[in-house]
XYZ file of C-alpha atoms in Angstrom:
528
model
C 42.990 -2.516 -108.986
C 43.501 0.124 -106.694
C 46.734 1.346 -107.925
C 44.975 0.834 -111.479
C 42.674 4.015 -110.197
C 45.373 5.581 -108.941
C 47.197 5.642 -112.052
C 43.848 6.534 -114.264
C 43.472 9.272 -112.184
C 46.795 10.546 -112.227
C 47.100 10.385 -116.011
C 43.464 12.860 -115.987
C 45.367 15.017 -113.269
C 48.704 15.140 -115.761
C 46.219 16.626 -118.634
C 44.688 19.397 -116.349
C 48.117 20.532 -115.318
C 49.125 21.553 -118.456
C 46.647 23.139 -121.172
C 47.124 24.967 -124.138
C 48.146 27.477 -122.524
C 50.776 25.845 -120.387
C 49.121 26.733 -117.553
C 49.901 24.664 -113.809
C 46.979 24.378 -111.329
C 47.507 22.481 -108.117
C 47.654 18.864 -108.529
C 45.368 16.483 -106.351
C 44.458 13.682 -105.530
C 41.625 11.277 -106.049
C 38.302 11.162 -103.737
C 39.577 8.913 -100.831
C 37.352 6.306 -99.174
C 35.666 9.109 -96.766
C 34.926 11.049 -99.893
C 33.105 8.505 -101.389
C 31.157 7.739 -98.787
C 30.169 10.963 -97.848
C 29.814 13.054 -100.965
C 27.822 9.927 -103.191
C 24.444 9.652 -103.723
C 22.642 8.482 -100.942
C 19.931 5.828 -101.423
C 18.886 4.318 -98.367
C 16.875 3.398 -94.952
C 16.413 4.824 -91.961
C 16.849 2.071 -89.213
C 13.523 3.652 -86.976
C 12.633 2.489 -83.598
C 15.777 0.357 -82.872
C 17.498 2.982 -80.147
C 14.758 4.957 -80.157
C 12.129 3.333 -79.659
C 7.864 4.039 -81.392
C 5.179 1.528 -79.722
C 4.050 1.880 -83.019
C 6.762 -0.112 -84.768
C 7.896 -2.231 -82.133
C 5.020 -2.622 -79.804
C 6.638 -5.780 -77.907
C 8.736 -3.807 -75.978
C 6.220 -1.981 -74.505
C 4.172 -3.167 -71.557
C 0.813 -2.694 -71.649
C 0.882 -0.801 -68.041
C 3.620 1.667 -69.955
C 1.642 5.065 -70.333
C 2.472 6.361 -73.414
C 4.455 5.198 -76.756
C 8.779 6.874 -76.081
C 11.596 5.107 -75.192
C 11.384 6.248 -71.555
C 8.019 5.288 -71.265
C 8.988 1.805 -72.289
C 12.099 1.274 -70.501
C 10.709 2.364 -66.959
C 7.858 0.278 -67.379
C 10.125 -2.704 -67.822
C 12.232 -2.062 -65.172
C 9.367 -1.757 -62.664
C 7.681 -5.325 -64.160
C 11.107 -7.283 -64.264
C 13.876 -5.142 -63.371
C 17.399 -4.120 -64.592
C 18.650 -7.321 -65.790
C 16.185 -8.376 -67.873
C 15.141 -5.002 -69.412
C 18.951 -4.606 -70.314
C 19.062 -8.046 -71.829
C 15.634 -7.688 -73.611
C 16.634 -4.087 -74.893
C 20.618 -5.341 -75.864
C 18.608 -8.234 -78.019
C 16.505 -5.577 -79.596
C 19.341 -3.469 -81.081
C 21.743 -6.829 -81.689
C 18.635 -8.616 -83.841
C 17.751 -5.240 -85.737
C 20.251 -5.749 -89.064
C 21.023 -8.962 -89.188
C 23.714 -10.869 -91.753
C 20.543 -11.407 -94.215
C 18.934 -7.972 -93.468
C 22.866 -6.375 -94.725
C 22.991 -8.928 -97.630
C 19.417 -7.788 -99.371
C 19.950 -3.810 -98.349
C 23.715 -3.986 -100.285
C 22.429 -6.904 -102.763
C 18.685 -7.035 -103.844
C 17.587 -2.997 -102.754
C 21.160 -1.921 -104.075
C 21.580 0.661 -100.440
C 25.062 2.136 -100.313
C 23.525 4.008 -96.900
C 21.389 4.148 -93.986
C 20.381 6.608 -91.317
C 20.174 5.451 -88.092
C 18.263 7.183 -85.524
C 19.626 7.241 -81.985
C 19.401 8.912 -78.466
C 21.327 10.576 -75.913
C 20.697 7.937 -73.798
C 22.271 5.683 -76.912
C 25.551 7.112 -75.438
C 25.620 5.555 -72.158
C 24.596 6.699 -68.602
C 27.274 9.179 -68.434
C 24.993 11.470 -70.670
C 22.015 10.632 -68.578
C 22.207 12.814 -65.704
C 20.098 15.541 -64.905
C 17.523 13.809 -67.586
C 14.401 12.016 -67.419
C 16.603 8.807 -68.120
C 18.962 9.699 -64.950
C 19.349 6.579 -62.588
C 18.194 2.954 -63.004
C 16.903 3.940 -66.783
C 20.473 4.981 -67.654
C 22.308 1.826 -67.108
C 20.031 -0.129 -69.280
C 22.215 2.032 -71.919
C 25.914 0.628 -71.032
C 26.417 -1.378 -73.993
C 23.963 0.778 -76.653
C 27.092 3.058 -78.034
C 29.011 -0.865 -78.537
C 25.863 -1.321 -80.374
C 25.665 1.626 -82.661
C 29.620 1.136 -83.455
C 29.085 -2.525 -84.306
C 26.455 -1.559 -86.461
C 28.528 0.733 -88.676
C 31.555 -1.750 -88.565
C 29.389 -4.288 -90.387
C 27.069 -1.929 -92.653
C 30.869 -0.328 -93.550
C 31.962 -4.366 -94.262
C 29.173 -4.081 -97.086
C 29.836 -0.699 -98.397
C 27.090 0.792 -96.527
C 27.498 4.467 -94.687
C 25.818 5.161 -91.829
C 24.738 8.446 -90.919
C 24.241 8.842 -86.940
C 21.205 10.778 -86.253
C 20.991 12.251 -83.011
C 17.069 12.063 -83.119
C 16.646 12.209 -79.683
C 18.461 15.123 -78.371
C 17.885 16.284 -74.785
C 15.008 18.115 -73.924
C 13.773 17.003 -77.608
C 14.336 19.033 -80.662
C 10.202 18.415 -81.308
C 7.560 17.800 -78.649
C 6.852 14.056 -80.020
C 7.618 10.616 -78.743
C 10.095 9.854 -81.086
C 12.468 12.119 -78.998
C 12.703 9.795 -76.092
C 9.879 10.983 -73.837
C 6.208 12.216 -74.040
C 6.657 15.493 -72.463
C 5.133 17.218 -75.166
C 7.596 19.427 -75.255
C 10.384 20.656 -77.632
C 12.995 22.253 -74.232
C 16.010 22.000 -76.483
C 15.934 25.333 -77.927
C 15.192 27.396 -74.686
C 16.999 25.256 -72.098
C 20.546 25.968 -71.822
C 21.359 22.937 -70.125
C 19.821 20.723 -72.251
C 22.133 22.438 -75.422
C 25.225 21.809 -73.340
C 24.533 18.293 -72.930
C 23.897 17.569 -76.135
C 26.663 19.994 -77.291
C 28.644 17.003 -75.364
C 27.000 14.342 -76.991
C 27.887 15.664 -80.725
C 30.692 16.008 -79.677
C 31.365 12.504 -78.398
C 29.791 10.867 -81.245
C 32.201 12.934 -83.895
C 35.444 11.856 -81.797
C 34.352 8.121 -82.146
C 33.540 8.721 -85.583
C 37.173 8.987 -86.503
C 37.823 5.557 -85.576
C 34.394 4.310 -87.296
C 34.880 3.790 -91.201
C 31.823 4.468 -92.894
C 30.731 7.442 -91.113
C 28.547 9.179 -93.817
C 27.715 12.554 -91.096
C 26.438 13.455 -87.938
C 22.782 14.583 -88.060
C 22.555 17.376 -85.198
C 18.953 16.840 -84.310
C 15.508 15.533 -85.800
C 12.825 17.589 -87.099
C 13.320 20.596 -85.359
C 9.736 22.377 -84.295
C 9.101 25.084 -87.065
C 10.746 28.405 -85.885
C 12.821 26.792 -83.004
C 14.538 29.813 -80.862
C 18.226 30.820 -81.713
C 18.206 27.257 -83.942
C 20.892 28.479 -86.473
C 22.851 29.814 -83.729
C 23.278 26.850 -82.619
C 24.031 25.059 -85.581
C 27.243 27.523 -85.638
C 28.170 26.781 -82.279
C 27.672 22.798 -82.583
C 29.672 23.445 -85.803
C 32.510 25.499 -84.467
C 32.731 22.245 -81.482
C 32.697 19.809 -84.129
C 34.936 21.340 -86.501
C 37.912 21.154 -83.769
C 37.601 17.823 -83.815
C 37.204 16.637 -87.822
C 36.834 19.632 -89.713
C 35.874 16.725 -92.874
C 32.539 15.927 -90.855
C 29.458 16.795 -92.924
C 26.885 18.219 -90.144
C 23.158 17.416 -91.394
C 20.591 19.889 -89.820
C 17.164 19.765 -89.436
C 15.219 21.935 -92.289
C 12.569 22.885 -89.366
C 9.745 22.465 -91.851
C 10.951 25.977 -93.708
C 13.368 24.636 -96.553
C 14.020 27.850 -97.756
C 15.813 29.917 -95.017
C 18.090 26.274 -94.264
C 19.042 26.517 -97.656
C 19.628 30.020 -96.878
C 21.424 29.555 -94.188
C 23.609 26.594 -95.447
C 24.707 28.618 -97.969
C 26.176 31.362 -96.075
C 27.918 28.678 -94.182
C 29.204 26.670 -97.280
C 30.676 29.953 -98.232
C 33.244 30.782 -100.660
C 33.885 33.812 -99.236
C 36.124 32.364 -95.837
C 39.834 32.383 -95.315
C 39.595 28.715 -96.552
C 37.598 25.649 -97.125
C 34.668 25.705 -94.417
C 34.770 23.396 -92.371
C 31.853 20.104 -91.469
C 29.888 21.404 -94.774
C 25.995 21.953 -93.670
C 23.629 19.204 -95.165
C 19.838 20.107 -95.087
C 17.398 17.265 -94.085
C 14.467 17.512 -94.943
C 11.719 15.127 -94.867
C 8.580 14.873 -96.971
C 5.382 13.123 -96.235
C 1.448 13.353 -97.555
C -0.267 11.403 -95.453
C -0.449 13.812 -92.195
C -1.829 17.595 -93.259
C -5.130 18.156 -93.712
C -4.816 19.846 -97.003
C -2.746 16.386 -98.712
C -5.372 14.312 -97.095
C -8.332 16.196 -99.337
C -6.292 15.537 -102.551
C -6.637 12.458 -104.853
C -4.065 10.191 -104.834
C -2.954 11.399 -108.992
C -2.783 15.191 -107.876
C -0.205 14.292 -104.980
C 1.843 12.427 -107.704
C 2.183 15.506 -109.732
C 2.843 17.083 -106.742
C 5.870 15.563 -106.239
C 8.772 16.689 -108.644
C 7.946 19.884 -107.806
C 8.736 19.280 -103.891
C 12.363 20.162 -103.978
C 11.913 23.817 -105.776
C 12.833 25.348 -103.131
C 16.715 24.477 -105.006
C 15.840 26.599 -108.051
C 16.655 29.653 -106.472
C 19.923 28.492 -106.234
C 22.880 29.044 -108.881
C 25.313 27.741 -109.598
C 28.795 27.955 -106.989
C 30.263 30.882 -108.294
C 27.318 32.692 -108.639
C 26.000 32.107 -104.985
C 29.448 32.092 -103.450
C 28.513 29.032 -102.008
C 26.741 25.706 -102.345
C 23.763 23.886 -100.294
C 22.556 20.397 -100.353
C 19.304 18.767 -99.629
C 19.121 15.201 -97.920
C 15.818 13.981 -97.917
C 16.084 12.164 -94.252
C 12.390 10.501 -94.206
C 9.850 9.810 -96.755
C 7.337 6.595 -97.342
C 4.811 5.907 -99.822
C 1.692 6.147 -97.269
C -0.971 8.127 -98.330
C -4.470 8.834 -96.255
C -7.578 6.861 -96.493
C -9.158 9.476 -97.602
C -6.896 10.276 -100.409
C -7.306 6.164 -101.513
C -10.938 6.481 -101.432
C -10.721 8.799 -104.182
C -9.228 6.321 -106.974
C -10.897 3.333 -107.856
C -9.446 -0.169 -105.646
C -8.140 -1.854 -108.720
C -5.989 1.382 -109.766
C -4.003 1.168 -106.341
C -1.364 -0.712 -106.846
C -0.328 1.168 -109.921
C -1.060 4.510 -108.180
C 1.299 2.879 -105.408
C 4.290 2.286 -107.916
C 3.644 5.971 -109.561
C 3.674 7.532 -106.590
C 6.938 5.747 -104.848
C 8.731 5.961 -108.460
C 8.440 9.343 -108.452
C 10.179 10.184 -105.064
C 12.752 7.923 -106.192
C 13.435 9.795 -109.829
C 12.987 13.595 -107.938
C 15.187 12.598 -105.232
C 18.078 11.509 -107.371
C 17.255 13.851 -109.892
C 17.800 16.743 -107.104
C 18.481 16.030 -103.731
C 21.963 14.432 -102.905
C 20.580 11.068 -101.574
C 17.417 10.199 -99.297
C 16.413 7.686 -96.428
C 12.472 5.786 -96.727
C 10.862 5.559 -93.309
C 11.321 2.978 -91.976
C 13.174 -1.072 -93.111
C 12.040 -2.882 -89.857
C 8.553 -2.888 -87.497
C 7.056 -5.788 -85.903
C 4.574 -6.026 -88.523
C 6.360 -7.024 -91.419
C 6.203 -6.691 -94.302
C 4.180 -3.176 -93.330
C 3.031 -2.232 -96.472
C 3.458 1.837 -97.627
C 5.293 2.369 -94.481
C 7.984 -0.745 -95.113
C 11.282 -0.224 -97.528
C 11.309 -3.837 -98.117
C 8.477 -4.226 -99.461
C 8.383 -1.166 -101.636
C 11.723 -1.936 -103.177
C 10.734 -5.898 -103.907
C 7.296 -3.878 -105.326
C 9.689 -1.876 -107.596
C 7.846 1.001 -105.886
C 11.175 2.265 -104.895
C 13.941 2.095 -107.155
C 17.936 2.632 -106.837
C 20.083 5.080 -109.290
C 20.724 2.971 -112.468
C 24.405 2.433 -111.361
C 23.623 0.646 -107.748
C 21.919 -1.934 -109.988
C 24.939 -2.962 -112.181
C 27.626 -6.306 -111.667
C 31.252 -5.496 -111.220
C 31.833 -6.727 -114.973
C 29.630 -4.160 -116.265
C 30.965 -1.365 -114.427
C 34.128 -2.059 -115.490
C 33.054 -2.470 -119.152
C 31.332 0.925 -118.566
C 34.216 2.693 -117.351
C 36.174 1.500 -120.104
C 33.732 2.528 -122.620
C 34.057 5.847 -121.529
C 37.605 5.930 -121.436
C 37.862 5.270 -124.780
C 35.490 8.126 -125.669
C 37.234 11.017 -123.177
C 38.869 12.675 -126.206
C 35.807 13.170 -128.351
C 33.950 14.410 -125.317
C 36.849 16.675 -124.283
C 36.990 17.609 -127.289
C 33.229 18.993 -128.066
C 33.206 20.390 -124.418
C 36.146 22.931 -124.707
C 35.619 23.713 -128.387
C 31.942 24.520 -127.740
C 32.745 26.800 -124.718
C 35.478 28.066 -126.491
C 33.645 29.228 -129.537
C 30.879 30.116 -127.439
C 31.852 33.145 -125.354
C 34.377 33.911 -128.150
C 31.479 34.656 -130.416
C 29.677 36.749 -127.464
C 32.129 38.451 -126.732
C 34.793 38.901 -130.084
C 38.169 39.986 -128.735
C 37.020 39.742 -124.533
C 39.431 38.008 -122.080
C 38.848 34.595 -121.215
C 40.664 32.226 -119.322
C 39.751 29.036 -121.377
C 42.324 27.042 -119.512
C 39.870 27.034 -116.348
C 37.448 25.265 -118.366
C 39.560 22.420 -119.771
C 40.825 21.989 -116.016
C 37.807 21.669 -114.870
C 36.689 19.915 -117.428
C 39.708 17.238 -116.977
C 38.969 17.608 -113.172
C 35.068 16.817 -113.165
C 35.715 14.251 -115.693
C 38.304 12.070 -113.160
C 36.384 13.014 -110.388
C 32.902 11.645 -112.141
C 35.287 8.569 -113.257
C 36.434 7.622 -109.616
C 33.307 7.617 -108.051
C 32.157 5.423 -110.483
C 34.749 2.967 -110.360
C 35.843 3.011 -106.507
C 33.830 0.004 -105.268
C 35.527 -2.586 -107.723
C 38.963 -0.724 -107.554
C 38.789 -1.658 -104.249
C 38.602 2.320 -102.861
C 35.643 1.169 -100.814
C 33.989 -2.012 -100.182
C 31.326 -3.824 -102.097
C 30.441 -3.538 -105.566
C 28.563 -1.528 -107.986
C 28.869 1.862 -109.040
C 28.181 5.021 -107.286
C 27.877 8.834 -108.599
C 28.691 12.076 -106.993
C 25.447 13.122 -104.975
C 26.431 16.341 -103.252
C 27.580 17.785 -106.068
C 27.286 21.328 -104.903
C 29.845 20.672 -102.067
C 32.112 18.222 -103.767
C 32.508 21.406 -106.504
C 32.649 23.839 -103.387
C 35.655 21.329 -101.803
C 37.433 21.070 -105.001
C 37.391 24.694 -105.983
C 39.346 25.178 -102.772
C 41.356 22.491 -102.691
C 42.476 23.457 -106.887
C 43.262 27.727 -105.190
C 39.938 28.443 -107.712
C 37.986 30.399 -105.282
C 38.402 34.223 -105.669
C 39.605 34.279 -109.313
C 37.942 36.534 -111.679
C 37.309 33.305 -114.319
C 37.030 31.075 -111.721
C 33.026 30.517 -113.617
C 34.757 28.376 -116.327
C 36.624 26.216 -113.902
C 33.198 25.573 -112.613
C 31.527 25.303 -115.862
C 34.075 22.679 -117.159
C 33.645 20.730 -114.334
C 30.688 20.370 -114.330
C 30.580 19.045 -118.015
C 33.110 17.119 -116.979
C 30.873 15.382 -114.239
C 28.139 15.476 -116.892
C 30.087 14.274 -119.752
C 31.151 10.591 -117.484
C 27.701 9.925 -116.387
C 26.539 10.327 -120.412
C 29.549 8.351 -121.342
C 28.649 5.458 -119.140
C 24.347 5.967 -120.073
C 23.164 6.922 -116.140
């Protein structure tokens, strides 16, 4: 089957490479297994509280004489009540028991997940990136076999057709002043500590030189939740980027939003430039994350007013054209979300309204998400207190509170029948797609030059490109099956416009309008 795609592609490439007007363009390949994992839509789980631990979720491995609710608070308590031994055993049994063989087989079976994002620390990486940190000495060599951990993780989830992005949530001297970043300092030391950059300048990089051997790999997050207006942030994004980039210039780098969507997107764009000497290199993913359950003004509103709230989250993107006329592209991940609301909000709806106000409310994250962002993560699969109710993916996605893009849902058999379906329709779409741009901007402008060969390669292009996505998991291109959809579609289109010598050509706009049709024009075909 795989040299069936290979073949169905190539016969798409041979049309693009020779239009009407006999013109070549560069012929390429289709997406390869990294592609597809990293440029799909994302629908997924964060994996909270397994290497960095919350007492909240996982209050067990806490003692109760441990003084506060981080990682470090709970590992030096258990050292001190039963020493190194049995704190690394009990914390080794933690991460080995935290995605079991069933816990893979409902994510990739019953909630359709094609990803996860798994939180992690510096102290994740072993004691070699423990010194001159809180978790320097005994603490650190509880940590010897964590990375093993991680890597095993990803081996498996990959074995399913699950990606795995590694977030670096606890970064040294913490990105945020909250337990979740291994410690209850208080304080967020990253961004005016240069120490604490270089170290975890070293444990980026690390992580992306493992990466290459780990299949799977969707990115490297850089840090979590930045504090808003962190000092000289985006100059170190560039930095961490430049570090990164010498190593696998592929990696997508996901960066922390700091609670100002806006100027990332800003920034990301100026990075995912196509204005560079060539493609850029680790393309910039925004994480954001979106809760209303914690600020005072979302827990005064009813619980139908935060619903309608919701599509309009992500605007922040509609100040954003298209490639060509932003020379550049952005995407937005969003890394946490759940489908808790206040007490207060709930005591503003009647009790037996709930559950349907429960299902609204998660159904409509799900449709803006995939509607918008290029995947997202729910906070969190596991706690202690299973099944966890607004907080637990589980039980949201058995609820039907949380649902998957229609293609994760479908059997091999019909994604084949699909694709072949829309095979046999290609013409008639290619068709109405170049005659209607054609006769378009021929009628605006009578007698203008056009290059209407960009469009029909583009066209042809977005078209294959839509096609192999859809199709790689039974072709055998990655494992599992189903069928997945381009997700970052801003950077795939940025990537391919480089890699087809687009970029910097006065018409290069049709290339980019046919391909997206193209794009378009699959996903109709197929009905998602």
């Amino acid at each position: 089957m795989r040299k069936f795609l290979k073949k169905t592609f190539n016969d798409i490439s041979r049309d693009s490479n020779t239009t009407s007007d006999d013109q070549p363009t560069n012929p390429l390949g289709p997406p390869t297994e990294n592609d597809i994992f990293r440029y799909r839509y994302q629908h997924g789980t964060n994996l909270g509280a397994i290497f960095c631990l919350e007492r909240w979720l996982f209050g067990s491995m806490f003692e109760d004489s441990a003084p506060g609710g981080s990682e470090l608070d709970a590992v030096k308590a258990s050292l001190k009540a039963h020493g190194l031994p049995a704190t690394r055993d009990k914390w080794e049994s933690h991460w080995s028991s935290a995605l079991s063989d069933d816990d893979l087989h409902w994510l990739s079976t019953a909630a359709h997940c094609n990803s996860i994002r798994l939180p992690i620390g510096y102290f994740t990486l072993g004691p070699n990136f423990c010194s001159d940190t809180p978790f320097e000495g005994e603490p650190s060599e509880v940590y010897v076999n964590a990375w093993a951990a991680v890597r095993s993780i990803v081996e498996r989830c990959h074995a399913r057709g699950v990606g795995v992005l590694l977030d670096l949530h606890a970064v040294p001297g913490g990105a945020n002043g909250d337990e979740h970043s291994g410690t209850t300092s208080g304080k967020a030391e990253l961004w005016d500590h240069k120490p604490h950059r270089r170290l975890a300048n070293a444990c980026l990089e690390f992580i992306a030189r493992e990466a290459q051997s780990m299949r799977g790999v969707v990115g490297i997050q850089l840090c979590n939740e930045a504090c808003h207006g962190a000092q000289d942030m985006y100059a170190w994004y560039d930095k961490v980027r430049s570090k990164i980039a010498a190593i696998d210039p592929s990696m997508p780098l996901y960066i922390s939003d700091a609670w100002d969507l806006n100027s990332a997107l800003e920034y990301s764009v100026s990075r995912n430039s196509t204005e560079g000497a060539g493609i850029p290199a680790c393309p910039f993913v925004v994480d954001t994350h979106k809760y209303w359950t914690f600020g005072a003004e979302d827990t005064r509103r009813n619980p139908r007013d935060i619903i309608g709230s919701v599509p309009g989250s992500l605007d922040a993107l509609n100040n954003l054209g298209n490639v060509c006329d932003k020379h550049g592209s952005a995407a937005v991940f969003v890394g946490e979300y759940s489908c808790v609301l206040a007490g207060s909000t709930w005591e503003q709806a009647p009790g037996d309204q709930h559950d349907g106000l429960k299902r609204d409310f998660g159904q409509a994250q799900s449709k803006t998400w995939q509607a918008r962002a290029s995947g997202s993560a729910f906070w969190t699969y596991r706690m202690e207190w299973m099944p966890s109710g607004e907080w637990s993916f589980r039980q949201q996605s058995d609820n039907g509170n949380i649902t998957p893009p229609p293609g994760l849902g479908l059997s091999a058999d019909e994604v084949r029948s699909l694709r072949d379906h829309a095979g046999a329709q290609r013409q008639g779409f290619r068709d109405a797609a170049v005659g209607g741009h054609c006769a378009y901007w021929d009628q605006q402008t009578p007698g203008g030059k056009f290059e209407h060969w960009r469009y029909e390669q583009g066209w042809d292009l977005g078209w294959g490109d839509s096609s192999a996505f859809w199709e790689a998991r039974v072709d055998g291109v990655v494992p599992g099956e189903r069928a997945d959809r381009i997700g970052a579609l801003d950077l795939w289109v940025l990537k391919r416009f480089w890699e087809t010598g687009t970029v910097g050509e006065e018409f290069a706009w049709e290339w980019e309008q046919g391909f997206r049709k193209g794009v378009k024009d699959f996903m109709g075909a197929v009905g998602c």
